[in-house]
């Protein structure tokens, strides 16, 4: 069964304390992996798309990497405004030509000043 | 520029009724995707449309259907509502299909409560 597991479920950091969030997946026929952040009461905000193992993408304090079984979202010197729930999703080949998109449950990040 | 618009923002229905939700994408965007978000199941994918064609469909029963019009606006319909359909329904738009890697922009969602 296709699964996307994010860890930890929750993470508290001090401002400036770098860390990584993990997204591990078990799907066949990976087509792409997506990262989003979501603030309470709002729709998700798109961050990155990764396609193949070894790929890396950066945006401000965030850097996403991808291996054959997992993706990491590295947060360097986080600030309180980085507090949010971070979601990853995996798109993979499905049956009958359709593709499936499976989300993880998210990591709730809190950055204290 | 104006963002993704979803109407209505809030909706209360009773079991057995049907509901239609609307999503107006950002001007020029031709791809619209729909998602369901609940506290228990998290975010789940419903449909992806591009230029009026459904490209992908999530694992939801046939009571959930959708369509996209020539102006890229999209509607989602849920028939014979069940209590478990209570959720936040989100749509997202982008210039091209999600896998092209372009930025996806989410709307604020429609919160549906089924009594």
Tab-separated table of N, CA and C in Angstrom, chain A residues 10-58:
chain	number	residue	atom	x	y	z
A	10	UNK	N	5.587	16.647	15.586
A	10	UNK	CA	5.714	18.017	16.057
A	10	UNK	C	7.165	18.274	16.438
A	11	UNK	N	7.583	19.511	16.247
A	11	UNK	CA	8.971	19.889	16.515
A	11	UNK	C	9.006	21.309	17.048
A	12	UNK	N	9.665	21.478	18.173
A	12	UNK	CA	9.847	22.821	18.743
A	12	UNK	C	11.317	23.188	18.639
A	13	UNK	N	11.599	24.343	18.077
A	13	UNK	CA	12.964	24.828	17.933
A	13	UNK	C	13.086	26.214	18.528
A	14	UNK	N	14.282	26.549	18.942
A	14	UNK	CA	14.573	27.925	19.303
A	14	UNK	C	14.976	28.658	18.029
A	15	UNK	N	14.706	29.922	18.007
A	15	UNK	CA	15.099	30.733	16.854
A	15	UNK	C	16.584	30.540	16.604
A	16	UNK	N	16.939	30.245	15.350
A	16	UNK	CA	18.327	30.038	14.992
A	16	UNK	C	18.804	28.599	15.087
A	17	UNK	N	17.983	27.733	15.666
A	17	UNK	CA	18.367	26.319	15.839
A	17	UNK	C	17.964	25.521	14.603
A	18	UNK	N	18.892	25.168	13.767
A	18	UNK	CA	18.605	24.468	12.520
A	18	UNK	C	18.172	23.021	12.776
A	19	UNK	N	17.366	22.490	11.887
A	19	UNK	CA	16.901	21.107	12.022
A	19	UNK	C	16.365	20.608	10.680
A	20	UNK	N	15.941	19.349	10.653
A	20	UNK	CA	15.390	18.746	9.439
A	20	UNK	C	14.089	18.030	9.727
A	21	UNK	N	13.189	18.101	8.764
A	21	UNK	CA	11.949	17.341	8.800
A	21	UNK	C	12.072	16.213	7.787
A	22	UNK	N	11.451	15.072	8.116
A	22	UNK	CA	11.585	13.904	7.253
A	22	UNK	C	10.260	13.507	6.634
A	23	UNK	N	10.328	13.058	5.380
A	23	UNK	CA	9.162	12.527	4.680
A	23	UNK	C	9.604	11.229	4.003
A	24	UNK	N	9.174	10.103	4.544
A	24	UNK	CA	9.539	8.829	3.916
A	24	UNK	C	8.340	8.265	3.163
A	25	UNK	N	8.602	7.585	2.071
A	25	UNK	CA	7.493	7.127	1.236
A	25	UNK	C	7.747	5.715	0.715
A	26	UNK	N	6.652	5.007	0.543
A	26	UNK	CA	6.709	3.686	-0.086
A	26	UNK	C	5.671	3.685	-1.195
A	27	UNK	N	6.096	4.074	-2.369
A	27	UNK	CA	5.247	4.046	-3.550
A	27	UNK	C	6.071	3.482	-4.690
A	28	UNK	N	5.412	2.952	-5.670
A	28	UNK	CA	6.105	2.500	-6.868
A	28	UNK	C	5.812	3.489	-7.977
A	29	UNK	N	6.815	3.783	-8.750
A	29	UNK	CA	6.620	4.697	-9.863
A	29	UNK	C	6.508	6.140	-9.436
A	30	UNK	N	7.475	6.603	-8.622
A	30	UNK	CA	7.457	8.002	-8.177
A	30	UNK	C	7.515	8.924	-9.379
A	31	UNK	N	6.631	9.913	-9.374
A	31	UNK	CA	6.638	10.904	-10.437
A	31	UNK	C	7.072	12.267	-9.914
A	32	UNK	N	6.801	12.519	-8.653
A	32	UNK	CA	7.219	13.788	-8.079
A	32	UNK	C	6.872	13.840	-6.601
A	33	UNK	N	7.630	14.648	-5.855
A	33	UNK	CA	7.365	14.841	-4.431
A	33	UNK	C	7.227	16.329	-4.178
A	34	UNK	N	6.206	16.699	-3.436
A	34	UNK	CA	5.886	18.103	-3.207
A	34	UNK	C	5.986	18.431	-1.720
A	35	UNK	N	6.473	19.632	-1.427
A	35	UNK	CA	6.459	20.163	-0.072
A	35	UNK	C	5.576	21.402	-0.019
A	36	UNK	N	4.808	21.511	1.071
A	36	UNK	CA	3.937	22.672	1.306
A	36	UNK	C	4.090	23.085	2.764
A	37	UNK	N	3.747	24.327	3.043
A	37	UNK	CA	3.563	24.751	4.424
A	37	UNK	C	2.132	25.243	4.562
A	38	UNK	N	1.575	25.041	5.739
A	38	UNK	CA	0.203	25.468	5.971
A	38	UNK	C	0.112	26.161	7.318
A	39	UNK	N	-0.393	27.382	7.288
A	39	UNK	CA	-0.651	28.121	8.512
A	39	UNK	C	-2.074	27.829	8.962
A	40	UNK	N	-2.335	27.914	10.266
A	40	UNK	CA	-3.685	27.599	10.774
A	40	UNK	C	-4.760	28.436	10.091
A	41	UNK	N	-5.827	27.769	9.645
A	41	UNK	CA	-6.956	28.469	9.059
A	41	UNK	C	-6.739	28.913	7.627
A	42	UNK	N	-5.627	28.505	7.013
A	42	UNK	CA	-5.346	28.913	5.635
A	42	UNK	C	-5.095	27.699	4.748
A	43	UNK	N	-5.178	27.919	3.449
A	43	UNK	CA	-4.815	26.869	2.516
A	43	UNK	C	-3.311	26.690	2.480
A	44	UNK	N	-2.825	25.533	2.041
A	44	UNK	CA	-1.386	25.309	1.955
A	44	UNK	C	-0.704	26.291	1.004
A	45	UNK	N	0.580	26.483	1.267
A	45	UNK	CA	1.424	27.294	0.393
A	45	UNK	C	2.460	26.378	-0.223
A	46	UNK	N	2.522	26.361	-1.539
A	46	UNK	CA	3.461	25.497	-2.243
A	46	UNK	C	4.894	25.943	-1.991
A	47	UNK	N	5.784	24.955	-1.760
A	47	UNK	CA	7.196	25.252	-1.558
A	47	UNK	C	8.073	24.699	-2.684
A	48	UNK	N	8.071	23.377	-2.866
A	48	UNK	CA	8.986	22.749	-3.812
A	48	UNK	C	8.340	21.554	-4.505
A	49	UNK	N	8.880	21.251	-5.706
A	49	UNK	CA	8.650	19.978	-6.372
A	49	UNK	C	10.010	19.335	-6.622
A	50	UNK	N	10.144	18.053	-6.248
A	50	UNK	CA	11.359	17.288	-6.509
A	50	UNK	C	10.981	16.082	-7.348
A	51	UNK	N	11.880	15.688	-8.254
A	51	UNK	CA	11.518	14.635	-9.189
A	51	UNK	C	12.343	13.359	-9.049
A	52	UNK	N	13.631	13.488	-8.723
A	52	UNK	CA	14.469	12.291	-8.735
A	52	UNK	C	15.505	12.359	-7.629
A	53	UNK	N	15.989	11.172	-7.238
A	53	UNK	CA	16.967	11.057	-6.167
A	53	UNK	C	18.190	11.907	-6.469
A	54	UNK	N	18.652	12.611	-5.451
A	54	UNK	CA	19.810	13.467	-5.606
A	54	UNK	C	19.459	14.918	-5.873
A	55	UNK	N	18.221	15.178	-6.164
A	55	UNK	CA	17.801	16.537	-6.479
A	55	UNK	C	17.685	17.364	-5.197
A	56	UNK	N	18.035	18.639	-5.280
A	56	UNK	CA	17.939	19.560	-4.162
A	56	UNK	C	17.340	20.877	-4.658
A	57	UNK	N	16.541	21.520	-3.795
A	57	UNK	CA	16.005	22.834	-4.123
A	57	UNK	C	16.036	23.685	-2.864
A	58	UNK	N	16.271	24.991	-3.065
A	58	UNK	CA	16.383	25.902	-1.930
A	58	UNK	C	15.486	27.115	-2.116
